[in-house]
Amino acid sequence: MSPETVAAAAGRIAEHAVAHRLDAVRVVLHGGEPLLAGAAGLAGVAAELRRQLDPVTRLDLRMQSNGVLLTEEIAEVLVDHGVAVGISLDGDRAANDRHRRYANGASSHTQVLRALALLRRPEYRPAYAGLLCTVDLANDPVRVYRALLAEDPPHIDFLLPHANWERPPPRPPGVPTPYAHWLLAVHRQWTADGRPVPIRLLDSLLATATGGVSGTEAVGLAAADLAVIETDGSYEQVDSLKSAFDGAPATGLDVLTHPIDEVAAHPMIAVRQAGLAGLCATCRSCPVVRQCGGGLFAHRYRPGHGFDNPSVYCTDLVRLISAMSAGDDAGDRPVTRPATIPAPRRPPADGPPEPSGPSGGPPEPGRAAAASPRPGPSRATAPPEPGRPAAASPRPGDSLAPAILDDLGSGYGGDDAVGQLAAIHLAKTRALLVALSPAAATSSVAAAGWDLLVDLDVTAPDAVREVLAHPFVRRWAHRCHDRPALADLGRLAAVAAAAAIRAGATADLAVPVRDGVLDLPTVGALVVPDADRPAAVSVSAGGVRVRAGDTDVTVRPGDTAVTARPDGAGHPAGWRPVRRVPGRAPVLIEDTDPYRDCYQDLPVAPRLSGPDAARWQRHLDAAIRRIDAEAGEYAPGVGAVLRAVVPLRPDRGGRQRSAAAATAFGAVAVTPAPDDAALAVLLVHEVQHLKLDGVLDVCDLVDRGDPRRVRVPWREDPRPVEGVLHGTYAHLAVADVWRRRPGAAAGAHHRRYRDWTAGALDTLLDLGALTPAGERFARRMRATVDTW
Amino acid sequence: MTHHVRWGDQVDRIPDRPTTATAPLDDLRHTPLGRIPIARARTVALSDTRTTDRPSRLDVAAFGSSI
Ligand code: SF4
């Protein structure tokens, strides 16, 4: 597409967004193969779209690709310009090779997997939109589903093959609804796995069954809201119509001459905006029409009748929808029970009987109050007496003492209080690991890692503690529990190897290589390209020897140098030792951990260059010193809680951004800050969030059964009560930091954050959504604000 | 030395330095990993993970500022 056509197309879309006050517009670059445009070409298109659309609407910019030509350079462009790419993948190698070969017949599967490995890297993950799979009856549905799941996609979508009444889809003799059968097999396994990843077609059918909205044009009654702009600037209807007859998608309109409203008025698009009324008589009287919507428009075509027909997949759609709705999708196989963690390999001799796994276990005692129906905790309930736990707890000692809660409620928190939060984090991580250990027994790599970790916990507890306190060890363990079907249990071996290295122990074990990188938490990462199996790792006094594929290197943790084997093999440039903030030994600059991309829409930076890392080290050191000097009440929190700083990519809008995640306790993610003064504010803000996360780990402050959303001055969207409490606690500290700085600008900042905090506290205290402990906590915050 | 904090009609005495108390979940830190009862670990781990009958906690808190 020429730059002029791109500019004209962007202009038309922007014009349409303004005229119709659209909150969001999705633009999908698709093919042919958009990667053929190369990094510069894609950058040019994306930049022009963003230039014209970002000021007027939220641009959701996507691309559909086979991934074969994806490079690091292109991945950088995609992340920089906020482009998310969907990759076409039909399953494992055999499945994918049926329809996706090069012209010379060679398989493209290896290249596609290489592209997916690139997109899974934390620094490129924001560019990974998901996988698009075309159903082929020749492929086993569960194998296909498993192959897709193994690529850890954010989303999966299944497409039915192009077909219409003139060219019906192939159906094996005697099987009336083979496509329904195929998709129901996927649905069964997906349900049994606890739906670990959204599947657009199935999610849409589930959503429309309860009156929700479909997320795909393939099903549902939502108005068609997409048009195609060809490379010459002509508008077309959706691509799939090409399968109906030659020229079917043509509209005779183009971006240079016609606004998008004229495309929307085109009779063939207008009929697809009429919902039920736009369907044929058979569909209109169909009992599942609200879910099916007549299927994909292109699948309705019949020569002589146009598109005024049911889908050629009608019988499959009826069967699929009916079976899913009735929970009667067992077909010829029993429905599998939800995945649970298998029985322990080595049950502790003194342990009580086990409950069922994470999805079937009992509610956590002490959290029961959170599920109470509205109205929430009674305002008439007396505050807990000093000396009593703030929340009901399964055991004495599972909650913070009132004095500690009060100390933290003031917004500050002395050494004892913040030290307890770090201790809670360590206990939680240990609990997560122990709860994972039975499942680890099913993998020899994970089991060996667990056994080593158990031994080291006795012989070298300090080393184990150092590694388990790392924020992203908990994040990883949390994700294993959250999505058991995708649990990366092999990382237990990496955790154990890291502990062995820190302990100075001797150990040999296999450690998985993930997307070309062997990562050892708190130690460093080794790039191991082309390793297709776990690396053999030998830890000894001489260093850490890693053998995998063509790699055979010995690294000495702490050294930046790498000793290559005498035979010259190895990748001396591949060792990425962990970097620390000088003088603040526990604080890592975390730019290698594979689980660090946990900050929603905030993309993490790739491994920093040496000069960039040095700049971060200087800034962080200065910022922490500044906190010590100017806001000493927050210094204990930073000292006890902050264990890692994750560099984020600069914000496209130029804002300072920072984030913290409860499941990565101890880590703060932050964009490059202009100076240490700005960085100090961001650190204090995020450490406040972490402090509150630590409190909420063991104390219920908010009635989580309360569905209300509350408007706050610092966000456009109404927030859940816990979100308001979080924002208030963080802004209290930000207001306090500005209060202590000289100058009119600082004063203005202080007043703004103080007013936000005071207003939100009034709201929280009036709302009736806090538990007694939460109310007590909020009143302590109020007392601090009142002293200013 | 103590100071007083007033809420509602109550006056509570809050020590300036909280008394040292054992941090919660002490057993999980001091029992060797291989001897922590699985049931106990699961109960504590459960509060960190998704459950069907209780909405999950707010996980990510992000901050954007023009400072
Ligand atoms: S199931 Fe068949 S008849 Fe019913 S809406 Fe879908 S295509 Fe039309």
XYZ file of C-alpha atoms in Angstrom, chain A residues 78-625:
548
model
C 5.341 -4.111 16.487
C 5.822 -3.403 20.198
C 6.960 0.172 19.615
C 3.862 0.947 17.565
C 1.452 -1.127 19.615
C 0.649 -3.710 16.940
C -0.566 -7.133 18.129
C -0.127 -9.978 15.677
C -2.284 -13.064 15.306
C -0.435 -16.065 13.923
C -2.047 -18.724 11.748
C -1.276 -22.185 13.106
C -3.318 -25.291 12.422
C -1.853 -27.529 15.135
C 1.278 -29.636 15.421
C 3.734 -30.156 12.565
C 1.648 -32.787 10.804
C -1.513 -30.718 11.110
C 0.092 -27.476 10.048
C 1.907 -29.037 7.120
C -1.349 -30.103 5.476
C -2.087 -26.600 4.209
C 0.847 -24.389 5.172
C 3.875 -25.375 3.135
C 6.232 -23.296 1.039
C 5.777 -23.356 -2.724
C 8.536 -25.980 -2.924
C 6.615 -28.218 -0.535
C 8.908 -27.656 2.464
C 7.350 -27.357 5.904
C 6.991 -23.880 7.415
C 6.244 -25.257 10.863
C 9.726 -24.669 12.321
C 9.678 -21.030 11.214
C 6.236 -20.506 12.702
C 7.335 -21.969 16.043
C 10.440 -19.768 15.968
C 8.188 -16.736 15.462
C 5.995 -17.795 18.358
C 9.033 -18.261 20.606
C 10.005 -14.698 19.749
C 6.525 -13.393 20.529
C 6.489 -15.214 23.872
C 9.568 -13.361 25.096
C 8.480 -10.922 27.778
C 9.738 -7.946 25.792
C 7.697 -8.892 22.719
C 4.699 -10.494 24.392
C 2.483 -7.387 23.946
C 2.739 -8.032 20.195
C 1.329 -11.570 20.573
C -2.414 -11.378 19.888
C -3.081 -15.088 19.590
C -3.455 -18.035 17.254
C -5.861 -18.559 14.395
C -6.549 -22.173 13.492
C -8.603 -23.474 10.594
C -10.533 -26.632 11.448
C -9.449 -29.659 9.412
C -11.277 -32.902 10.113
C -8.125 -34.812 9.190
C -6.461 -33.494 12.348
C -7.211 -34.829 15.810
C -9.014 -31.987 17.616
C -7.472 -32.529 21.035
C -3.971 -32.823 19.581
C -4.552 -29.594 17.709
C -5.853 -27.888 20.838
C -2.873 -29.148 22.841
C -0.423 -27.980 20.178
C -1.987 -24.518 20.202
C -2.030 -24.388 23.988
C 1.664 -25.298 24.094
C 2.402 -21.995 22.359
C 0.920 -20.147 25.368
C -1.272 -17.849 23.267
C -3.283 -14.997 24.820
C -6.232 -16.060 22.613
C -7.160 -18.861 20.253
C -9.717 -18.721 17.483
C -11.009 -21.532 15.320
C -12.311 -20.918 11.818
C -14.507 -23.240 9.826
C -13.056 -23.762 6.352
C -14.327 -21.652 3.463
C -17.398 -23.335 2.021
C -20.881 -22.509 0.756
C -23.879 -24.353 -0.691
C -22.191 -24.493 -4.080
C -18.975 -25.908 -2.603
C -20.017 -27.659 0.622
C -17.377 -28.658 3.166
C -16.134 -32.249 3.079
C -18.061 -34.569 5.401
C -17.105 -38.179 6.027
C -19.921 -40.564 5.107
C -22.268 -41.382 7.961
C -21.173 -38.444 10.152
C -23.850 -35.749 9.893
C -22.155 -33.090 12.034
C -18.395 -33.722 11.931
C -17.451 -30.069 12.503
C -19.615 -29.898 15.612
C -18.079 -33.175 16.773
C -14.575 -31.754 16.223
C -15.260 -28.483 18.035
C -17.074 -30.244 20.870
C -14.013 -32.404 21.451
C -11.999 -29.195 21.830
C -14.695 -27.737 24.055
C -14.625 -30.781 26.334
C -10.873 -30.654 26.800
C -10.840 -26.892 27.170
C -13.514 -27.110 29.867
C -11.683 -29.949 31.589
C -8.537 -27.809 31.617
C -10.403 -24.976 33.326
C -10.495 -22.833 30.140
C -6.866 -21.782 30.471
C -7.034 -19.483 27.443
C -9.928 -17.667 25.756
C -11.212 -19.409 22.604
C -13.117 -16.792 20.692
C -15.651 -18.996 18.903
C -16.536 -20.992 22.021
C -16.475 -17.963 24.315
C -18.804 -16.164 21.904
C -21.274 -19.033 21.927
C -21.159 -19.164 25.722
C -21.611 -15.393 25.934
C -24.545 -15.230 23.520
C -26.241 -18.096 25.372
C -26.644 -15.784 28.346
C -27.547 -12.665 26.396
C -23.994 -11.449 25.938
C -22.256 -10.233 22.828
C -20.352 -12.318 20.321
C -16.694 -11.510 19.805
C -16.629 -12.857 16.254
C -18.505 -12.252 13.040
C -18.703 -16.041 12.657
C -21.629 -16.322 15.082
C -24.159 -14.063 16.780
C -26.492 -11.318 15.660
C -24.197 -8.336 16.144
C -24.133 -5.868 13.264
C -21.315 -6.321 10.769
C -18.890 -3.548 11.580
C -15.942 -4.209 9.353
C -14.871 -3.299 5.894
C -11.685 -4.090 4.010
C -9.432 -1.514 2.393
C -7.433 -3.076 -0.415
C -3.866 -2.046 -1.239
C -5.147 0.199 -4.064
C -7.484 2.007 -1.658
C -10.695 0.340 -2.819
C -13.192 -0.693 -0.170
C -14.314 -4.288 -0.092
C -16.581 -6.346 2.094
C -14.995 -9.002 4.244
C -12.340 -11.192 2.646
C -14.204 -14.409 3.255
C -16.725 -13.405 0.585
C -14.032 -14.117 -1.993
C -14.905 -17.762 -1.438
C -18.498 -17.166 -2.671
C -17.918 -15.988 -6.232
C -15.499 -13.804 -8.169
C -15.998 -10.158 -7.325
C -18.331 -10.875 -4.383
C -16.585 -8.484 -1.945
C -16.408 -5.523 -4.366
C -18.194 -2.293 -3.448
C -17.052 0.073 -6.225
C -15.975 2.590 -3.567
C -12.506 3.820 -2.511
C -10.812 5.804 0.252
C -9.806 8.708 -1.944
C -13.379 9.465 -2.951
C -15.779 7.956 -0.445
C -16.267 8.226 3.306
C -16.810 5.039 5.285
C -20.475 5.904 5.817
C -21.039 5.206 2.132
C -19.505 1.758 2.557
C -21.786 1.104 5.527
C -24.760 1.978 3.337
C -23.750 -0.546 0.682
C -26.704 -2.978 0.422
C -24.618 -6.055 1.171
C -23.187 -4.504 4.326
C -26.473 -2.885 5.340
C -28.228 -6.252 5.295
C -25.583 -7.538 7.714
C -26.378 -4.722 10.101
C -30.038 -5.631 10.304
C -29.503 -8.395 12.881
C -32.341 -10.918 12.915
C -34.272 -9.106 10.181
C -31.357 -9.553 7.780
C -31.476 -13.361 7.993
C -33.391 -15.852 5.881
C -36.775 -17.171 7.052
C -35.275 -20.480 8.203
C -32.762 -18.759 10.453
C -35.321 -16.282 11.760
C -37.425 -19.132 13.096
C -34.442 -21.157 14.366
C -34.375 -21.745 18.146
C -30.617 -21.041 18.365
C -30.524 -18.020 16.093
C -29.449 -15.625 18.845
C -26.286 -17.609 19.294
C -25.687 -18.689 15.752
C -26.844 -15.613 13.872
C -26.917 -17.616 10.667
C -23.197 -18.320 10.851
C -20.558 -16.563 8.801
C -22.083 -14.522 5.961
C -19.889 -16.135 3.298
C -21.042 -19.608 4.330
C -24.637 -18.754 3.377
C -24.042 -18.300 -0.350
C -26.017 -20.431 -2.813
C -26.035 -19.655 -6.560
C -29.404 -18.260 -7.540
C -30.323 -17.358 -3.932
C -27.401 -15.181 -2.989
C -26.870 -15.050 0.782
C -30.517 -15.490 1.814
C -29.888 -18.981 3.207
C -28.804 -20.651 6.428
C -25.118 -21.425 6.775
C -23.831 -24.436 4.921
C -22.620 -25.488 8.391
C -26.181 -25.217 9.766
C -26.465 -28.779 11.081
C -23.051 -28.511 12.762
C -23.927 -25.173 14.305
C -27.219 -26.458 15.698
C -25.486 -29.487 17.188
C -22.556 -27.464 18.581
C -24.763 -24.822 20.181
C -27.328 -27.266 21.530
C -24.702 -29.550 23.034
C -22.781 -26.680 24.624
C -25.965 -25.128 26.020
C -27.241 -28.391 27.430
C -23.878 -29.403 28.825
C -24.438 -32.436 26.648
C -21.244 -32.376 24.677
C -19.953 -35.708 25.865
C -20.330 -37.242 22.418
C -18.775 -40.657 22.482
C -16.369 -39.850 25.320
C -17.008 -39.152 28.963
C -16.615 -35.589 30.149
C -13.315 -35.222 31.923
C -13.347 -33.854 35.408
C -11.680 -30.479 35.943
C -7.937 -30.829 36.193
C -6.702 -31.354 39.696
C -3.216 -31.733 41.005
C -2.423 -35.424 41.415
C -1.690 -37.099 44.707
C 1.601 -36.239 46.366
C 4.661 -38.264 45.581
C 6.052 -37.924 49.062
C 3.264 -37.008 51.461
C 4.598 -35.519 54.662
C 4.250 -38.045 57.429
C 2.679 -35.523 59.741
C 0.284 -33.926 57.267
C -3.463 -34.048 57.708
C -5.632 -35.468 54.899
C -5.643 -33.350 51.777
C -8.565 -31.475 50.357
C -9.073 -31.427 46.596
C -6.924 -29.280 44.303
C -7.014 -25.555 43.663
C -10.220 -25.574 41.655
C -12.026 -27.909 43.986
C -10.600 -27.103 47.386
C -12.459 -25.567 50.259
C -12.715 -21.803 50.467
C -9.891 -20.385 52.453
C -10.947 -20.048 56.032
C -10.772 -16.451 56.986
C -11.881 -15.375 53.530
C -15.435 -16.517 54.045
C -16.596 -13.056 55.008
C -15.519 -11.820 51.591
C -18.243 -13.848 49.954
C -21.011 -12.417 52.077
C -23.896 -11.076 50.006
C -24.690 -7.391 49.852
C -25.177 -5.476 51.994
C -21.613 -6.045 53.063
C -20.156 -6.013 56.503
C -22.492 -4.213 58.761
C -21.600 -0.644 59.566
C -22.995 -1.374 62.990
C -20.356 -3.993 63.621
C -17.930 -2.796 66.213
C -14.303 -2.387 65.171
C -12.219 -5.335 66.275
C -10.802 -5.006 69.693
C -7.105 -4.428 69.934
C -5.440 -7.751 70.351
C -7.908 -9.587 68.154
C -7.044 -10.497 64.579
C -8.583 -8.053 62.127
C -9.994 -10.832 59.969
C -11.226 -14.249 60.896
C -8.355 -16.599 60.274
C -7.819 -20.288 59.864
C -5.127 -20.297 62.493
C -3.987 -17.932 65.140
C -1.064 -16.100 63.620
C -2.315 -16.061 60.039
C -3.261 -12.411 60.267
C -1.464 -9.192 61.134
C -1.617 -8.024 64.728
C -3.745 -4.864 65.169
C -0.738 -2.776 66.152
C 1.041 -3.755 62.953
C -2.070 -3.050 60.913
C -2.392 0.334 62.556
C 1.230 1.160 61.856
C 0.776 0.326 58.184
C -2.595 2.069 58.059
C -0.897 5.348 58.877
C 0.649 5.061 55.422
C 4.116 4.468 56.810
C 5.149 1.277 58.554
C 8.236 0.770 60.685
C 10.862 -1.904 60.253
C 8.836 -4.478 62.145
C 5.663 -3.913 60.142
C 7.230 -3.900 56.681
C 9.470 -6.799 57.652
C 6.324 -8.786 58.364
C 5.034 -8.037 54.870
C 8.221 -9.435 53.330
C 7.884 -12.474 55.594
C 4.289 -13.021 54.451
C 5.466 -12.946 50.846
C 8.087 -15.595 51.525
C 5.533 -17.786 53.304
C 3.078 -17.438 50.439
C 5.718 -18.415 47.906
C 6.672 -21.458 49.962
C 3.016 -22.431 50.241
C 2.588 -22.120 46.477
C 5.631 -24.311 45.844
C 4.575 -27.000 48.293
C 1.092 -27.006 46.781
C 2.686 -27.492 43.351
C 4.986 -30.278 44.482
C 2.574 -33.176 43.899
C 2.088 -32.081 40.298
C 5.867 -31.777 39.938
C 6.120 -35.487 40.562
C 4.652 -36.068 37.108
C 7.745 -34.586 35.405
C 11.234 -35.962 35.946
C 12.810 -32.536 35.413
C 10.465 -30.832 37.888
C 10.685 -33.691 40.388
C 14.482 -33.567 40.441
C 14.315 -29.801 40.906
C 11.886 -30.169 43.793
C 14.009 -32.808 45.505
C 17.095 -30.597 45.265
C 15.194 -27.593 46.576
C 13.867 -29.601 49.518
C 17.418 -30.698 50.397
C 18.856 -27.213 50.053
C 16.077 -25.812 52.241
C 17.613 -27.830 55.054
C 21.300 -27.495 54.229
C 21.359 -23.931 52.849
C 18.161 -22.165 53.961
C 19.525 -18.659 53.384
C 20.247 -19.412 49.741
C 16.771 -20.871 49.242
C 15.218 -17.871 50.952
C 17.080 -15.461 48.657
C 15.733 -17.191 45.575
C 12.193 -17.765 46.817
C 11.888 -14.131 47.874
C 12.399 -13.105 44.258
C 9.132 -11.527 43.069
C 8.903 -13.531 39.870
C 9.339 -16.903 41.535
C 6.010 -16.262 43.231
C 4.570 -14.929 39.975
C 5.596 -18.108 38.171
C 4.193 -20.343 40.925
C 0.990 -18.348 40.965
C 0.543 -18.832 37.227
C 1.115 -22.566 37.568
C -1.766 -22.709 40.027
C -3.917 -20.337 38.076
C -3.617 -22.256 34.819
C -2.719 -25.860 35.642
C -3.045 -26.922 32.007
C -0.213 -24.539 31.141
C 1.861 -25.028 34.295
C 5.564 -24.569 33.579
C 6.588 -26.995 36.309
C 10.049 -27.450 34.833
C 10.966 -24.056 36.224
C 11.257 -25.718 39.618
C 14.581 -27.007 38.306
C 15.724 -23.468 37.467
C 14.708 -22.279 40.941
C 16.617 -25.174 42.530
C 19.692 -24.602 40.354
C 19.703 -20.920 41.319
C 19.521 -21.858 44.997
C 22.367 -24.372 44.555
C 24.519 -21.704 42.901
C 23.826 -19.244 45.695
C 24.548 -21.939 48.289
C 27.847 -22.916 46.685
C 26.530 -26.464 46.515
C 27.382 -29.182 44.013
C 24.520 -30.376 41.860
C 23.739 -31.819 38.441
C 20.298 -31.400 37.007
C 18.337 -30.792 33.835
C 16.927 -27.275 33.497
C 14.415 -26.347 30.785
C 15.318 -23.793 28.144
C 12.380 -21.501 27.474
C 12.205 -19.715 24.153
C 15.950 -19.954 23.698
C 16.891 -18.719 27.167
C 18.006 -20.596 30.279
C 16.964 -18.313 33.122
C 18.184 -18.789 36.690
C 16.249 -16.466 39.012
C 18.434 -13.978 40.923
C 21.539 -15.278 39.101
C 21.253 -14.541 35.401
C 20.236 -15.943 32.057
C 22.087 -17.733 29.302
C 20.971 -17.475 25.700
C 20.895 -21.011 24.341
C 19.687 -20.864 20.767
C 18.330 -23.986 19.132
C 18.110 -26.032 22.344
C 15.227 -28.409 21.864
C 15.484 -30.157 25.218
C 16.408 -29.212 28.797
C 19.990 -28.114 29.351
C 22.356 -30.224 31.462
C 23.450 -27.914 34.260
C 26.347 -28.788 36.571
C 26.859 -26.547 39.570
C 30.232 -26.738 41.333
C 32.848 -24.561 42.934
C 34.297 -23.976 39.477
C 31.155 -22.367 38.184
C 28.062 -23.421 36.333
C 28.541 -25.579 33.267
C 25.646 -25.581 30.808
C 25.351 -28.054 27.953
C 22.461 -27.808 25.516
C 22.408 -28.267 21.768
C 25.635 -26.778 20.426
C 26.224 -24.857 23.628
C 28.812 -25.931 26.183
C 29.814 -23.042 28.405
C 30.870 -22.468 31.966
C 29.786 -19.296 33.674
C 30.799 -17.913 37.001
C 27.818 -16.134 38.462
C 28.740 -12.651 39.426
C 31.268 -12.450 36.609
C 30.334 -10.788 33.405
C 32.901 -12.950 31.628
C 32.113 -16.342 30.238
C 34.566 -19.155 29.845
C 34.012 -20.978 26.594
C 34.964 -24.620 26.311
C 38.391 -25.269 24.780
C 36.773 -26.676 21.664
C 35.489 -23.214 20.935
C 31.865 -24.163 21.303
C 29.542 -21.966 23.259
C 28.157 -18.493 23.071
C 30.321 -16.203 25.180
C 28.045 -13.277 24.441
C 25.013 -15.171 25.681
C 25.494 -14.851 29.441
C 23.361 -12.121 30.967
C 24.273 -11.806 34.618
C 21.711 -10.261 36.878
C 22.390 -6.614 37.674
C 21.946 -5.025 41.055
C 21.643 -1.499 42.330
C 25.042 -0.645 43.821
C 24.845 -0.271 47.551
C 21.366 -1.812 47.539
C 22.401 -5.413 47.008
C 18.963 -6.995 47.302
C 17.478 -4.792 44.578
C 17.819 -6.296 41.095
C 17.316 -4.547 37.800
C 15.195 -7.314 36.371
C 15.498 -7.444 32.599
C 15.768 -11.185 31.997
C 13.134 -13.037 34.016
C 10.605 -14.724 31.688
C 7.744 -13.974 34.086
C 8.340 -10.254 34.402
C 5.757 -9.244 31.766
C 2.856 -9.129 34.184
C 1.848 -5.473 34.007
C -1.161 -5.635 31.710
C -0.713 -3.156 28.883
C 2.694 -1.898 30.004
C 5.368 -3.522 27.821
C 8.610 -4.490 29.517
C 11.962 -3.462 28.066
C 14.301 -6.050 26.550
C 17.693 -6.755 28.141
C 19.325 -3.369 28.731
C 22.544 -2.378 27.047
C 25.524 -1.759 29.343
C 25.207 2.045 29.259
C 21.448 1.887 29.773
C 21.884 -0.460 32.723
C 24.475 1.858 34.245
C 22.058 4.769 33.866
C 19.288 2.787 35.604
C 21.688 1.840 38.393
C 22.666 5.482 38.965
C 19.071 6.693 38.875
C 17.818 3.998 41.209
C 20.609 4.517 43.684
C 19.977 8.264 43.697
C 16.205 7.811 43.949
C 16.467 5.472 46.931
C 18.910 7.826 48.626
